[in-house]
PDB file of C-alpha atoms in Angstrom:
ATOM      1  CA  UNK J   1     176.785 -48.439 194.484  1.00 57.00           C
ATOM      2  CA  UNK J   2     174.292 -50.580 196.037  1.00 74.00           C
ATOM      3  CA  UNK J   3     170.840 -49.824 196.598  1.00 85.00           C
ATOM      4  CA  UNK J   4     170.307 -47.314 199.897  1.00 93.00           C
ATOM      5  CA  UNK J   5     166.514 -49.068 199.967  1.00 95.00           C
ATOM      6  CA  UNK J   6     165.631 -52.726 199.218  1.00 96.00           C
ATOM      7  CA  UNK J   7     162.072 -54.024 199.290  1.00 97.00           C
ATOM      8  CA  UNK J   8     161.627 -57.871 200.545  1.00 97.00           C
ATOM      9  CA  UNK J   9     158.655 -60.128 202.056  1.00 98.00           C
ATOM     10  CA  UNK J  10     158.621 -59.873 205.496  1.00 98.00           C
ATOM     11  CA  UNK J  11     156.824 -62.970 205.653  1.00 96.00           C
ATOM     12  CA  UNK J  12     156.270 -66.407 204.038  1.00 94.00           C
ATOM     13  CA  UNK J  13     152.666 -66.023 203.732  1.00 95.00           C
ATOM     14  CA  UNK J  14     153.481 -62.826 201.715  1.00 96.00           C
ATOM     15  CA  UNK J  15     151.259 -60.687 203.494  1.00 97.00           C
ATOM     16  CA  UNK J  16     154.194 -57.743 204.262  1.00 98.00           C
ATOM     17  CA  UNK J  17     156.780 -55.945 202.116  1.00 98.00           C
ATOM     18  CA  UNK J  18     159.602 -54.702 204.560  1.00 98.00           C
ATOM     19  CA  UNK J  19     161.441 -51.339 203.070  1.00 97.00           C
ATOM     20  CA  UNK J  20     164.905 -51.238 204.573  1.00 97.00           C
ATOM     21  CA  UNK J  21     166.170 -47.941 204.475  1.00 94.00           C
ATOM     22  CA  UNK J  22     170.103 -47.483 204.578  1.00 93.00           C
ATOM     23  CA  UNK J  23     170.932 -44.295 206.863  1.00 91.00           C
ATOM     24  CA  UNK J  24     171.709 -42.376 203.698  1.00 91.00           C
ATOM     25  CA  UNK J  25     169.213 -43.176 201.547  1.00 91.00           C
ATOM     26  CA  UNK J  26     167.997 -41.195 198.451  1.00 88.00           C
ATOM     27  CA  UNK J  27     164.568 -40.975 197.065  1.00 87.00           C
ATOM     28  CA  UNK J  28     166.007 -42.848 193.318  1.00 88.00           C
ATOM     29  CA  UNK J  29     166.093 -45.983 195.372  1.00 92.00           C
ATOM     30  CA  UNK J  30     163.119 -45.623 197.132  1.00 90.00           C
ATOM     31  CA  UNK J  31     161.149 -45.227 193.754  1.00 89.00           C
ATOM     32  CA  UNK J  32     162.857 -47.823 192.351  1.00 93.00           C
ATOM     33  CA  UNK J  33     162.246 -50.408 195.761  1.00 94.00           C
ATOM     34  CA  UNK J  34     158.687 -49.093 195.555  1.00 94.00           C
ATOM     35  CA  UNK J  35     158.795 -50.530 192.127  1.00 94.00           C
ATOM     36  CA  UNK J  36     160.058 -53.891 193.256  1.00 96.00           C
ATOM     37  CA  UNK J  37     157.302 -53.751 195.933  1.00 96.00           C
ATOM     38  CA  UNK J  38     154.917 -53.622 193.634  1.00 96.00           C
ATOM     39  CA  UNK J  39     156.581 -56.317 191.558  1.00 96.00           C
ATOM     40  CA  UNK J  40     156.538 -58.383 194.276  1.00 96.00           C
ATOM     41  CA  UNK J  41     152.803 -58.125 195.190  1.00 96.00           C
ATOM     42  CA  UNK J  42     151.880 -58.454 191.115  1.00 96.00           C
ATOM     43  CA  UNK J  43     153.444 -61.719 191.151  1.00 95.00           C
ATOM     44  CA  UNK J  44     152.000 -63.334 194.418  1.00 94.00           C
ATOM     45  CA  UNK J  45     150.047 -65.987 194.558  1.00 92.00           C
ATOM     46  CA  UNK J  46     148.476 -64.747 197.567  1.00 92.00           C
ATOM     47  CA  UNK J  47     146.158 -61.905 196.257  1.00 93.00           C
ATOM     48  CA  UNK J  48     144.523 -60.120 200.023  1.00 93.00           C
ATOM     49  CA  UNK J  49     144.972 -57.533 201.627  1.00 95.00           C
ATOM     50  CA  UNK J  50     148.856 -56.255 202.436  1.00 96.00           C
ATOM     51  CA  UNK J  51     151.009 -54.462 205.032  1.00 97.00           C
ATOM     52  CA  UNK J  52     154.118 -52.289 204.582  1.00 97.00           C
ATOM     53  CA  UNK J  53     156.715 -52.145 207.003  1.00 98.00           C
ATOM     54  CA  UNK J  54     159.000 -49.016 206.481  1.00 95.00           C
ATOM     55  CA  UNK J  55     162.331 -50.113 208.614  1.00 96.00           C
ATOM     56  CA  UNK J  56     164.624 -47.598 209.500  1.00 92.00           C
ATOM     57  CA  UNK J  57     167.640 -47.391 211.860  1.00 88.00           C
ATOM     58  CA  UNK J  58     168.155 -44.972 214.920  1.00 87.00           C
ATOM     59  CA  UNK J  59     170.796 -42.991 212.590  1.00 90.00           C
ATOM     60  CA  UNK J  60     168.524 -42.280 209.331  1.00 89.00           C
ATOM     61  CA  UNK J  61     169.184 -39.055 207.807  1.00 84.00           C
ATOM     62  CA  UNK J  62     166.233 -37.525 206.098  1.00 81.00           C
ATOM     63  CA  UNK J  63     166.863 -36.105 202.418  1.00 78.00           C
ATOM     64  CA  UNK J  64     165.805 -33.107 201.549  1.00 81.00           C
ATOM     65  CA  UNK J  65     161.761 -32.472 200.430  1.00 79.00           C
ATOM     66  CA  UNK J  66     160.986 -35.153 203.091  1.00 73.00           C
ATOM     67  CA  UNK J  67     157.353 -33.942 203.666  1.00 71.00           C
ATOM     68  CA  UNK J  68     156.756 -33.818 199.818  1.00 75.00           C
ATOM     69  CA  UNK J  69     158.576 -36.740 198.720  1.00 74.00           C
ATOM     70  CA  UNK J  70     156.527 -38.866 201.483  1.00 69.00           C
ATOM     71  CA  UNK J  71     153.364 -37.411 200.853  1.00 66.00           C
ATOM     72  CA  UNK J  72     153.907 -37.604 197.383  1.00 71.00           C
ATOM     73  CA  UNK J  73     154.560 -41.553 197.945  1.00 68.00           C
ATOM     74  CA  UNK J  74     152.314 -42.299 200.033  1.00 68.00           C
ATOM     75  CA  UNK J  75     149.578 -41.600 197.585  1.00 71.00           C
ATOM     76  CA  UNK J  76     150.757 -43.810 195.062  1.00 81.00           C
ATOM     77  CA  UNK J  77     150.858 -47.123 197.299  1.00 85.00           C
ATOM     78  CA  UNK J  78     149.972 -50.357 196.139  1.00 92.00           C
ATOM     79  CA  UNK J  79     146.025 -50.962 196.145  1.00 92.00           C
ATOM     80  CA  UNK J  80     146.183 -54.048 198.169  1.00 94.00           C
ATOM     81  CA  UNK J  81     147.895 -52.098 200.688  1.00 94.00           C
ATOM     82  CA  UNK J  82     145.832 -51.507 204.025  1.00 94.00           C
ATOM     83  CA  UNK J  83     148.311 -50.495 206.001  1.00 94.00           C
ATOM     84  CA  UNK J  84     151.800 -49.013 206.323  1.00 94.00           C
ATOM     85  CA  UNK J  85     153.793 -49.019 209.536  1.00 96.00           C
ATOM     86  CA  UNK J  86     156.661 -46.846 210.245  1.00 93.00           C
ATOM     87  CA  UNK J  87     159.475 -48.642 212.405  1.00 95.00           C
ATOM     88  CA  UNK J  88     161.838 -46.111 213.783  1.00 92.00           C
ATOM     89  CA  UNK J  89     163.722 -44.728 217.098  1.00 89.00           C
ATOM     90  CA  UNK J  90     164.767 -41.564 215.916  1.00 88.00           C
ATOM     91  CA  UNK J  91     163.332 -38.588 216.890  1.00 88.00           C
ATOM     92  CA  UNK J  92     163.437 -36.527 213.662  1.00 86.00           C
ATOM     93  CA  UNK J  93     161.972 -39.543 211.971  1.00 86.00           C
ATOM     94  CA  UNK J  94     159.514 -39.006 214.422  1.00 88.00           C
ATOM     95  CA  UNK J  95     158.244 -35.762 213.762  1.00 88.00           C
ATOM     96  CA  UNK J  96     158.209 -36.348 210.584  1.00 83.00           C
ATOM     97  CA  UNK J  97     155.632 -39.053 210.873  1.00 85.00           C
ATOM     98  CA  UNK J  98     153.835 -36.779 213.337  1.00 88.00           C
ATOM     99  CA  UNK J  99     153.607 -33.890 211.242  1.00 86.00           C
ATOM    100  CA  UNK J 100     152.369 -36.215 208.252  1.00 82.00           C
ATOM    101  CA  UNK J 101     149.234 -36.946 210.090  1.00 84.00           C
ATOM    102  CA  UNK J 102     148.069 -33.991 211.399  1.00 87.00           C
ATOM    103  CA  UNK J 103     148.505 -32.079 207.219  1.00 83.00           C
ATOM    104  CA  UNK J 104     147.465 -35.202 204.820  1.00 78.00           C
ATOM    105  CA  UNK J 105     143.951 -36.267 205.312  1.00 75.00           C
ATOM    106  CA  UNK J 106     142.734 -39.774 206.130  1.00 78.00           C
ATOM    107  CA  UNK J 107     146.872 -40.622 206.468  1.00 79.00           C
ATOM    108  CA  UNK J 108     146.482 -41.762 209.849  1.00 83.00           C
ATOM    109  CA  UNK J 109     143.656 -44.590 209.238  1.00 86.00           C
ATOM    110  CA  UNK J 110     146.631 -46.064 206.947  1.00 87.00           C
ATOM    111  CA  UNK J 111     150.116 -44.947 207.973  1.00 88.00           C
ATOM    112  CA  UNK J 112     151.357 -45.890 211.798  1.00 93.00           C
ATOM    113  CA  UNK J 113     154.295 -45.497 213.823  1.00 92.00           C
ATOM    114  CA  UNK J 114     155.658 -48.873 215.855  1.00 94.00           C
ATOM    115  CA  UNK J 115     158.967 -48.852 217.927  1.00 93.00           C
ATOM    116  CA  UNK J 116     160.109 -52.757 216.863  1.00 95.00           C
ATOM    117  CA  UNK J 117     159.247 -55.008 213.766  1.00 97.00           C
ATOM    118  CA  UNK J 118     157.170 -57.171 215.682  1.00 97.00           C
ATOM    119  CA  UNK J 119     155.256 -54.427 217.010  1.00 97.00           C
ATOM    120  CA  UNK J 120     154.966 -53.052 213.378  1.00 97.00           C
ATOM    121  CA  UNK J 121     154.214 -56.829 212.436  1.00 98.00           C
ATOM    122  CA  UNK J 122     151.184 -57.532 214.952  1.00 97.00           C
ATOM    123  CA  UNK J 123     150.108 -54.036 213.763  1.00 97.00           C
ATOM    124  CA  UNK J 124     149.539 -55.213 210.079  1.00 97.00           C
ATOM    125  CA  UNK J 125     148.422 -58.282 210.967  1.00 96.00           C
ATOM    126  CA  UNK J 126     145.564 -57.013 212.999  1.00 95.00           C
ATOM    127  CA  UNK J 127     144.957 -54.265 210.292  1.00 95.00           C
ATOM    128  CA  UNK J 128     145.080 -57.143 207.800  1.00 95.00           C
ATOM    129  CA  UNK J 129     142.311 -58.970 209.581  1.00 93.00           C
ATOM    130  CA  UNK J 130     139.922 -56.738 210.125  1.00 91.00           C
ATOM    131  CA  UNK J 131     139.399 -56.387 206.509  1.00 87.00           C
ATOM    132  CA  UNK J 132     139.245 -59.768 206.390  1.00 78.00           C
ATOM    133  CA  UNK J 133     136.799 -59.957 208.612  1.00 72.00           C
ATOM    134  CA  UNK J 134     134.835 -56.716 207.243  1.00 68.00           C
ATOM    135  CA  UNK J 135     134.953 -58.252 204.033  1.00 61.00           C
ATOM    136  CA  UNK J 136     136.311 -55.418 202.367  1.00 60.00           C
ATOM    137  CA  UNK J 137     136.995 -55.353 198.888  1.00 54.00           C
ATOM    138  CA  UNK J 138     140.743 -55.362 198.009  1.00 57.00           C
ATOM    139  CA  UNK J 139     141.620 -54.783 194.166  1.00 49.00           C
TER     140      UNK J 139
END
C-alpha cells in the first residue's frame, strides 16, 4: 500500500517541505513523512530558516485523536522550522485548525491557515524573511 502522506521540497532553493496528505490518511505515514522531512532538511545544503506546507484536498477525512495527534506533532517539528501553513478547503479541516489555536499556546505565531499553495507559499516566504532580516538564530 502506498504511502497516504509523502514529504517533498516544495522548492529548489529548499526552503519548504510540502506534506501531501491522501484523503485517507493515517497517522503511521505521517510519522514516518515527518521522518523523511526531517531527512530532507538534515541533508540540505541550504541550512536557514524553513517553511512547512501541510497540503490537503477538499475531501480529507480526519482520523481519529485529530486534536492530540496534531498537537502532539506539532511540538516535535523540525528546529529550522519557522513556520507551518495549513492548505485546505474543507470545513472540518477548518475547525480543526481553528480550535488548535485558540487551546495550544504560542501555536498561532507558527501554524497558519492559507486557501492555495501559493498563498501558503508567499506566507512562508515572508515568515522566512523576517527572520532573516531579524537575524534570528536558527539551529
Amino acid at each position: 500500500m502506498a504511502n497516504t502522506v509523502t514529504a517533498t521540497w516544495d522548492n529548489t532553493e529548499q526552503t519548504i517541505v510540502r506534506f501531501d496528505f491522501a484523503d485517507d490518511f493515517t497517522w503511521d505515514d505521517a510519522y514516518h513523512a515527518k521522518d523523511d522531512a526531517d531527512r530532507l532538511i538534515n541533508e540540505s545544503a541550504y541550512k536557514g530558516a524553513l517553511g512547512v506546507i501541510f497540503a490537503t484536498s477538499p475531501n480529507v477525512r480526519m482520523p481519529r485523536n485529530v486534536l492530540s495527534a496534531t498537537r502532539n506533532g506539532l511540538t516535535k517539528k523540525h528546529p529550522r522550522v519557522v513556520a507551518i501553513a495549513l492548505v485546505t478547503q474543507n470545513s472540518f479541516t477548518r475547525i480543526m485548525y481553528n480550535t488548535l489555536v485558540k487551546i495550544v499556546p504560542g501555536l498561532a505565531q507558527v501554524y497558519h491557515h492559507a486557501t492555495t499553495l501559493d498563498e501558503a507559499r508567499m506566507l512562508l516566504n515572508a515568515k522566512i524573511a523576517e527572520t532573516q532580516d531579524s537575524g534570528q538564530a536558527v539551529s
